[in-house]
XYZ file of C-alpha atoms in Angstrom:
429
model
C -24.867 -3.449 6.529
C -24.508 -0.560 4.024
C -25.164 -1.020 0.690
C -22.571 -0.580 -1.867
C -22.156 3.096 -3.334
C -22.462 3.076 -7.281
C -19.874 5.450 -9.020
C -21.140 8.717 -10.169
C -20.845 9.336 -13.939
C -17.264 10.315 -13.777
C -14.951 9.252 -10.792
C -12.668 12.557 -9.615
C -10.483 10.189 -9.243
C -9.421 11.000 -12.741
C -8.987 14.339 -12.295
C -6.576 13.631 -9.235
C -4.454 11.396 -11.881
C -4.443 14.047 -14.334
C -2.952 16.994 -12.261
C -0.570 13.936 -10.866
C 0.586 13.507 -14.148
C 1.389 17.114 -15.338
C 3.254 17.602 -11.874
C 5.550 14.554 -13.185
C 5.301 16.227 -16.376
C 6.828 19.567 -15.549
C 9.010 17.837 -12.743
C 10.817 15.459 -13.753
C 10.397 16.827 -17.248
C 12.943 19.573 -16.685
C 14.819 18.647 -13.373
C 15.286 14.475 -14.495
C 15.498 14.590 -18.197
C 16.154 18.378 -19.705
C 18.882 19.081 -17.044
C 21.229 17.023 -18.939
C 21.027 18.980 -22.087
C 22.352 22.009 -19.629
C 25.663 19.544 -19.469
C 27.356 21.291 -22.325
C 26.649 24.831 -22.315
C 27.475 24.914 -18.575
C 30.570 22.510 -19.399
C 31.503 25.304 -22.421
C 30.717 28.559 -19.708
C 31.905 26.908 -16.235
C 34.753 24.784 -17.175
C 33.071 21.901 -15.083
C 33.715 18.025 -15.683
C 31.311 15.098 -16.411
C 31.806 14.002 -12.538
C 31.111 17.427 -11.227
C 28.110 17.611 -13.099
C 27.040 13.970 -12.241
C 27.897 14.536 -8.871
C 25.484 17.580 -8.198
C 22.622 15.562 -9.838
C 23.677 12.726 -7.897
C 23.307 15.249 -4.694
C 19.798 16.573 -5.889
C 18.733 12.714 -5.750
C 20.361 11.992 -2.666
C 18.773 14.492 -1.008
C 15.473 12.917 -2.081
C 15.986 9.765 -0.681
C 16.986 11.579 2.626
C 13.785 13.218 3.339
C 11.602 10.243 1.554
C 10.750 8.660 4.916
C 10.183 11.950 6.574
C 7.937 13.191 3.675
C 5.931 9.693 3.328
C 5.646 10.127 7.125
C 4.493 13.625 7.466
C 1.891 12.345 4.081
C 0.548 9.614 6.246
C -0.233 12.681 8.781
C -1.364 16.169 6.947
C -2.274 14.516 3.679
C -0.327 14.656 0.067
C -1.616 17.892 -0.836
C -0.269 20.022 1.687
C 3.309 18.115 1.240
C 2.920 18.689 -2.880
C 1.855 22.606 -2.646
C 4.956 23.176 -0.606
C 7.057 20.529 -2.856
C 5.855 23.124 -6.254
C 7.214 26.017 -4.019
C 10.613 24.528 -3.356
C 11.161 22.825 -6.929
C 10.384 26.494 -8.455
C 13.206 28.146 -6.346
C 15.587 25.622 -6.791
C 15.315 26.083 -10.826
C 15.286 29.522 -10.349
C 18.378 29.389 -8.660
C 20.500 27.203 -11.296
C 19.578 30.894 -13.399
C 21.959 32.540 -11.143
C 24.957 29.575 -10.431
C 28.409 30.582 -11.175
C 30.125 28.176 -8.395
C 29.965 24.822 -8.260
C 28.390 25.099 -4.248
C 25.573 26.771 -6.219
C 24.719 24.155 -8.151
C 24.922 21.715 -5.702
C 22.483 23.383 -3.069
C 20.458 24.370 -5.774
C 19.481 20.609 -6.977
C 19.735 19.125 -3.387
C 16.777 21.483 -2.913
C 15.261 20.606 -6.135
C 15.587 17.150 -4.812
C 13.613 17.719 -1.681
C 10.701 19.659 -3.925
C 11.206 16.545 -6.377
C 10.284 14.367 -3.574
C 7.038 16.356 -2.167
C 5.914 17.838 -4.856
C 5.569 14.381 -7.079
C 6.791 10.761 -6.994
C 5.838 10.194 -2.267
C 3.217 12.348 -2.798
C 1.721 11.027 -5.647
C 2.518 7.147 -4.945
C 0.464 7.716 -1.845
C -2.606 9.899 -3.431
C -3.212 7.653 -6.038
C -3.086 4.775 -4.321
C -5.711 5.920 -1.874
C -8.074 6.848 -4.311
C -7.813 3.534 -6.263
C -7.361 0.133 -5.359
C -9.348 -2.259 -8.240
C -7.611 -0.039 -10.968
C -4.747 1.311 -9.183
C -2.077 -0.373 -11.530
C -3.654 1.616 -14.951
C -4.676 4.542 -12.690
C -0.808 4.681 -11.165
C 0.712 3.622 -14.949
C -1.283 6.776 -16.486
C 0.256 8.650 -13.971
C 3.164 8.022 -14.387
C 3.701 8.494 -18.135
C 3.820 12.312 -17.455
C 7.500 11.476 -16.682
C 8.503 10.008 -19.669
C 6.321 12.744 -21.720
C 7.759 15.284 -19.632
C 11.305 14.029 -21.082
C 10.188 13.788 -24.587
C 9.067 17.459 -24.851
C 11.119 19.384 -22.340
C 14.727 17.941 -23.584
C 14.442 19.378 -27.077
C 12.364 22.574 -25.907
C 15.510 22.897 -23.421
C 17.657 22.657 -26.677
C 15.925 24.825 -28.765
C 15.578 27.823 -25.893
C 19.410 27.465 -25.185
C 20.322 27.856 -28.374
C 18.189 30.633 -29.423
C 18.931 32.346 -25.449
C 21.209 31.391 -23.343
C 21.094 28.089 -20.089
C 20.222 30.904 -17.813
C 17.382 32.226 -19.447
C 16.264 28.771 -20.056
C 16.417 28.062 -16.275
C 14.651 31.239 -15.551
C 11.567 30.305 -17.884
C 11.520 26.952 -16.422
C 11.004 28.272 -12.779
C 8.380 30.655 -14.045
C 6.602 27.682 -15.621
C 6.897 25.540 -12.595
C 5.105 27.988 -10.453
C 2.904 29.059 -12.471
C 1.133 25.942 -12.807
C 2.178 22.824 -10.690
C 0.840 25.685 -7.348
C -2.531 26.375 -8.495
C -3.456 23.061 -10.038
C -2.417 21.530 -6.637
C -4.541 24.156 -4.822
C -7.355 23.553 -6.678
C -7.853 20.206 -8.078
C -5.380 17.708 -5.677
C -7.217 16.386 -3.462
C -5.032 13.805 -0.206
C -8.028 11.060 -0.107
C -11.486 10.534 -1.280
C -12.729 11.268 1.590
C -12.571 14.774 1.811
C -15.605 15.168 -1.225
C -17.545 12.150 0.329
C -16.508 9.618 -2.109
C -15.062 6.313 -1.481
C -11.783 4.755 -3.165
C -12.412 3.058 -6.163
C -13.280 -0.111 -5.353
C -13.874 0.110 -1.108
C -17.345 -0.236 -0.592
C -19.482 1.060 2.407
C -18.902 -2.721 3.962
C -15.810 -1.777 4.157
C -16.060 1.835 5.415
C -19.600 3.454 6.195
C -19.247 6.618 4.670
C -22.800 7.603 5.506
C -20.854 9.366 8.825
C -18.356 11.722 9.316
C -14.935 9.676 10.401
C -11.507 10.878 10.892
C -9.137 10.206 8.392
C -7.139 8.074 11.333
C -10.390 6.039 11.460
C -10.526 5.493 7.828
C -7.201 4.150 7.720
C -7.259 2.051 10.411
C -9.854 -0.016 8.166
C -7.591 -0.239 5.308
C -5.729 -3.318 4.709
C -1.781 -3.538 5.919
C 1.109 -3.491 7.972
C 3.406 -0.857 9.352
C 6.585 -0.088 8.057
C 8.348 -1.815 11.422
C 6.732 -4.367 10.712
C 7.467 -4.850 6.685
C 11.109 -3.896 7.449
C 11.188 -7.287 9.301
C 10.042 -9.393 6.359
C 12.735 -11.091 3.676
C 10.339 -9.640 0.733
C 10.848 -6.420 1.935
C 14.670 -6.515 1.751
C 14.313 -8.119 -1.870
C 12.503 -5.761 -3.269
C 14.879 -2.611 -1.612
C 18.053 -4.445 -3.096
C 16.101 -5.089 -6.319
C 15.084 -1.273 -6.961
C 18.497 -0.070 -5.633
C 20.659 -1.876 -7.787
C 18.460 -1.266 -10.785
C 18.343 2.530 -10.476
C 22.092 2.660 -9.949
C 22.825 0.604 -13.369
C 20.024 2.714 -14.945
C 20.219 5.668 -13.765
C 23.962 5.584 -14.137
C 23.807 4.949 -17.849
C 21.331 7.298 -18.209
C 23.341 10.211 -17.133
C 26.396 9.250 -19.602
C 24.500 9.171 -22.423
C 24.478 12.455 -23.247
C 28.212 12.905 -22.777
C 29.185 9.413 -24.332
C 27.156 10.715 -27.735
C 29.284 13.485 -27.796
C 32.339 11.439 -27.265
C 31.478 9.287 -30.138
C 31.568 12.202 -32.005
C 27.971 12.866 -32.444
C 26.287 16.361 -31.893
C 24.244 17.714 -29.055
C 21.155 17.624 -30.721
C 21.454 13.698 -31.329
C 22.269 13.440 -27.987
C 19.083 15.783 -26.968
C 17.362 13.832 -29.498
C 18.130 9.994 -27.741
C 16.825 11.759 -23.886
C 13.892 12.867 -25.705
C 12.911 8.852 -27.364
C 14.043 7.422 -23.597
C 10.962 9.828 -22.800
C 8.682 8.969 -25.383
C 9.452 5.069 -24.909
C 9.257 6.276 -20.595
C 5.771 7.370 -20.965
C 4.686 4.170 -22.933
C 6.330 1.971 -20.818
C 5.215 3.687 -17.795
C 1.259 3.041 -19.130
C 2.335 -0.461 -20.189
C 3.318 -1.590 -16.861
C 0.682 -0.206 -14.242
C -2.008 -1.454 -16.867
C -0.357 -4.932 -16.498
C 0.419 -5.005 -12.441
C -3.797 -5.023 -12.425
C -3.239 -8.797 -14.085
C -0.319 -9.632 -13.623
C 1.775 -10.774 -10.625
C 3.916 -7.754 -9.650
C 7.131 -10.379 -9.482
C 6.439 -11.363 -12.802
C 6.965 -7.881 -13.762
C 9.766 -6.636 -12.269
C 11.835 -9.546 -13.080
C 11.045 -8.594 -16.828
C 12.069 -4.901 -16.170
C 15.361 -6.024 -14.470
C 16.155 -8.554 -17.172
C 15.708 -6.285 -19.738
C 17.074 -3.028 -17.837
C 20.426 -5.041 -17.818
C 20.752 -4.419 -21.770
C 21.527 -0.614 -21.427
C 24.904 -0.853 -19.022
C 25.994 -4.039 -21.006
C 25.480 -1.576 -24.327
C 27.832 0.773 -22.668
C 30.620 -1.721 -22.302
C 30.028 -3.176 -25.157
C 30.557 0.469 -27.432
C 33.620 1.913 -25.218
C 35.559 -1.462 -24.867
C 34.981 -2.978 -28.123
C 36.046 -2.118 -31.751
C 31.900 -1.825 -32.877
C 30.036 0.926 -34.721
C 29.529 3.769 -33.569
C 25.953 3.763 -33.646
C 25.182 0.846 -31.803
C 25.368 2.429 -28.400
C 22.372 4.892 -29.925
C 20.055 1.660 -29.469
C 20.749 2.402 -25.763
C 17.483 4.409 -25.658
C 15.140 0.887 -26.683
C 16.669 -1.032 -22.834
C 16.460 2.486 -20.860
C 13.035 3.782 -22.153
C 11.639 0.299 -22.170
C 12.709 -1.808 -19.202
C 15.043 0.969 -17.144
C 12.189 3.507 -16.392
C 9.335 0.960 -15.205
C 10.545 1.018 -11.572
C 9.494 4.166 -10.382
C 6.065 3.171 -11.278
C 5.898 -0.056 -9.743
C 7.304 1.248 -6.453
C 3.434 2.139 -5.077
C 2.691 -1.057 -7.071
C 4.949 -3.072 -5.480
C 4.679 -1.564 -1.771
C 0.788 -1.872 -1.769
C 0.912 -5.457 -3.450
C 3.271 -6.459 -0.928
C 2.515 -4.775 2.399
C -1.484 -3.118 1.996
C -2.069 0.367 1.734
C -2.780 1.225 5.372
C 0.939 2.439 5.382
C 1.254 3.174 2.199
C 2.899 6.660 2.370
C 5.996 5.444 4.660
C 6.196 2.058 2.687
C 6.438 3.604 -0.292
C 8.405 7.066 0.952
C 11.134 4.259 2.126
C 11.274 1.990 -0.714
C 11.234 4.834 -2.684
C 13.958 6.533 -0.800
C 16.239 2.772 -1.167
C 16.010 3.802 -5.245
C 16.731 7.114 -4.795
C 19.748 6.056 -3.446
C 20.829 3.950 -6.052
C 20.140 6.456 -8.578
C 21.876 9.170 -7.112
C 24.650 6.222 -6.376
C 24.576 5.731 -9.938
C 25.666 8.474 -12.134
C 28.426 10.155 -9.358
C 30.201 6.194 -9.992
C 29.850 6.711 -13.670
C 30.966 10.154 -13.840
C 33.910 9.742 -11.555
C 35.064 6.524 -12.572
C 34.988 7.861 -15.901
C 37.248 10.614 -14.846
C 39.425 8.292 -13.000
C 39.915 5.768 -15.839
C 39.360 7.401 -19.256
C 37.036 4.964 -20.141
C 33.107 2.904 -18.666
C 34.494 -0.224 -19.003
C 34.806 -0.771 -15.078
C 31.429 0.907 -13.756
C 29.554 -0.549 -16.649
C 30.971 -4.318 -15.698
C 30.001 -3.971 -12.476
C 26.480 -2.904 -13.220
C 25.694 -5.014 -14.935
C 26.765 -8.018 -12.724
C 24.847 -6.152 -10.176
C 21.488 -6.190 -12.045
C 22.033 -9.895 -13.072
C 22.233 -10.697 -9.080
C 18.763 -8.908 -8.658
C 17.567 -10.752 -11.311
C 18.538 -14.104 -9.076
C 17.144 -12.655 -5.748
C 13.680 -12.132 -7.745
C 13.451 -15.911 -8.843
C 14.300 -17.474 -5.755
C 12.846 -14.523 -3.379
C 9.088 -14.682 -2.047
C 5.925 -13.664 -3.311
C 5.567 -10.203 -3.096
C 1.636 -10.663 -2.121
C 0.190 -9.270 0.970
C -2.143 -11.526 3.044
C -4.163 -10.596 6.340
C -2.308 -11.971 9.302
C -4.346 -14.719 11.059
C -5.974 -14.559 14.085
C -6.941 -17.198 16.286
C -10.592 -17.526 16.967
């Protein structure tokens, strides 16, 4: 039996999570968070509605959850770099594009192919990277990660601001492509690496009893030694179904707020850069959160931890109703930031938490590309029901009610669901 491999000085493991978390950075950054501040100038130039504009995002995101499964899949196959250096190709031309939009059709393709270049070029991708190259310290490893989200929206919402108003929202998209190529392709060319098995190194964690790396294997070998179950086979478990309706409904209430905010600021009768101001604190409090939670999932029971996130997640639509249906303050709804930033954004971190708590990391990539794809959906679900029920009614009162109820169901389905643990099926000797 092999002896256990000490770590060398410093694990490159840590440079994998640091190029995973600029790619979230820049990503999500500009495409997630910034491309709300666009909402105005566009509105002001293009004459389009709040439920046009939440519709195209809504598209972008849809077509993310779409090609999740397929990307996870083809992950599980050719590796996550591959699927990321042609994800930072995509994302690039699809910002570029918004630079040249005069129809709403243009916008539209242009962020459903942003959301296919969102979906290889960070969250699949990256779910199943890190996860492979950690396993004893995945939860702080994925949780550092994953802050380049929320720090992404803290600086690239008010640099959005500041560029419009000193240029114009098409020079702004311009520079934002140029940025996005110019760094997410090399860094993922040179420094991402799909497992630690292509430098000789073993996951953080995996010792050579589990896997002899002394010899050269095939990464279909090296797998097959990893602990967990197929995705046919997780589909067929109750846990599996809790945990889809749990992130779906909670990135349709979330999400869906999120995307009013910055119109409902403006409403109240505040100006844009308040509004820019409150998407760049949900980023701030994002990229703390983010940290706080994967840190946790390493000592805490993953079920423990998203019912918190739900619980509290179901503050920000009940804030909603609460400031267009009630005579309150005004600036009560601008606490809507604390629920979002702090609860709301958790769950696209503990996706790759969850799936590999729950199912192994054997099939991590299409575990995680599908769960990840059930919350895409509800996010892109959420803000086109905003937006057009807004549009419909004059007012959030109905969309808002009904997320809410809908997170307080999930809430129920966590306490009386299963564990979300994953145990070795037993054989009979």
């Amino acid at each position: 039996m092999s002896e256990p491999v000490k770590p060398d000085r410093f694990f490159y493991g840590w440079y994998i999570v640091a190029s995973c978390w600029f790619s979230f950075f820049i990503t999500y950054g500009v495409v997630i968070f910034a491309i709300f501040v666009f909402y105005e100038p566009i509105h002001t130039d293009l004459g389009w509605s709040r439920g046009l504009f939440s519709a195209t995002y809504s598209a972008g995101i849809l077509a993310m959850a779409i090609t999740g499964p397929v990307i996870g899949k083809l992950i599980d196959v050719y590796g996550g770099k591959l699927i990321m250096f042609a994800g930072a190709l995509i994302i690039g031309t699809a910002v570029f594009s918004f630079s040249q939009v005069t129809e709403p059709w243009h916008f539209f393709l242009g962020y459903i192919t942003a959301g296919v270049g969102l979906a290889a070029s960070s969250g699949i991708s990256i779910n199943a990277i890190i996860s492979r190259w950690f396993q004893k310290r995945r939860g702080l490893a994925i949780g550092i990660t994953y802050t380049g989200m929320g720090a992404g929206g803290f600086v690239m919402s008010p640099i959005a601001e500041l560029l419009i108003q000193s240029m114009d929202w098409q020079s702004t998209m311009l520079i934002f492509a140029i940025l996005i190529w110019s760094t997410l392709i090399p860094l993922t060319l040179l420094v991402i690496k799909s497992d630690p098995y292509q430098l000789g190194l073993e996951p953080d964690g995996i010792t050579r009893n589990t896997i002899d790396s002394s010899k050269k294997v095939k990464r279909s070998e090296v797998y097959a030694a990893l602990p967990g179950i197929s995705l046919s086979e997780a589909v067929r478990t109750s846990k599996f179904w809790v945990v889809v309706f749990v992130f779906f409904t909670a990135l349709f209430s979330s999400n869906g707020t999120f995307s009013q905010v910055q119109p409902f600021v403006l409403d109240l009768g505040f100006s844009t850069t308040t509004a820019a101001t409150l998407l760049s604190l949900i980023g701030l409090l994002a990229a703390i959160t983010k940290f706080t939670y994967g840190y946790l999932s390493d000592k805490i029971p993953i079920k423990r931890i998203l019912s918190f996130s739900t619980a509290g997640a179901t503050i920000a639509p009940l804030l909603l109703l609460t400031a267009s249906t009630l005579d309150i303050p005004k600036w009560v709804f601008l606490l809507c930031p604390i629920p979002l930033g702090i609860a709301a954004t958790a769950f696209s971190t503990l996706v790759p938490i969850a799936a590999a708590s729950a199912f192994g990391i054997r099939h991590i990539g299409a575990i995680s590309g599908s769960l990840t794809s059930c919350m895409l959906l509800g996010m892109a679900a959420g803000p086109f029901f905003m937006g057009t029920m807004h549009d419909a009614t004059g007012a959030y009162t109905i969309p808002a009610a009904i997320a809410a109820i809908g997170m307080s169901i999930a809430i129920i389905c966590l306490i009386l669901g299963p564990k979300l643990v994953y145990e070795e099926p037993q054989t009979s000797s």
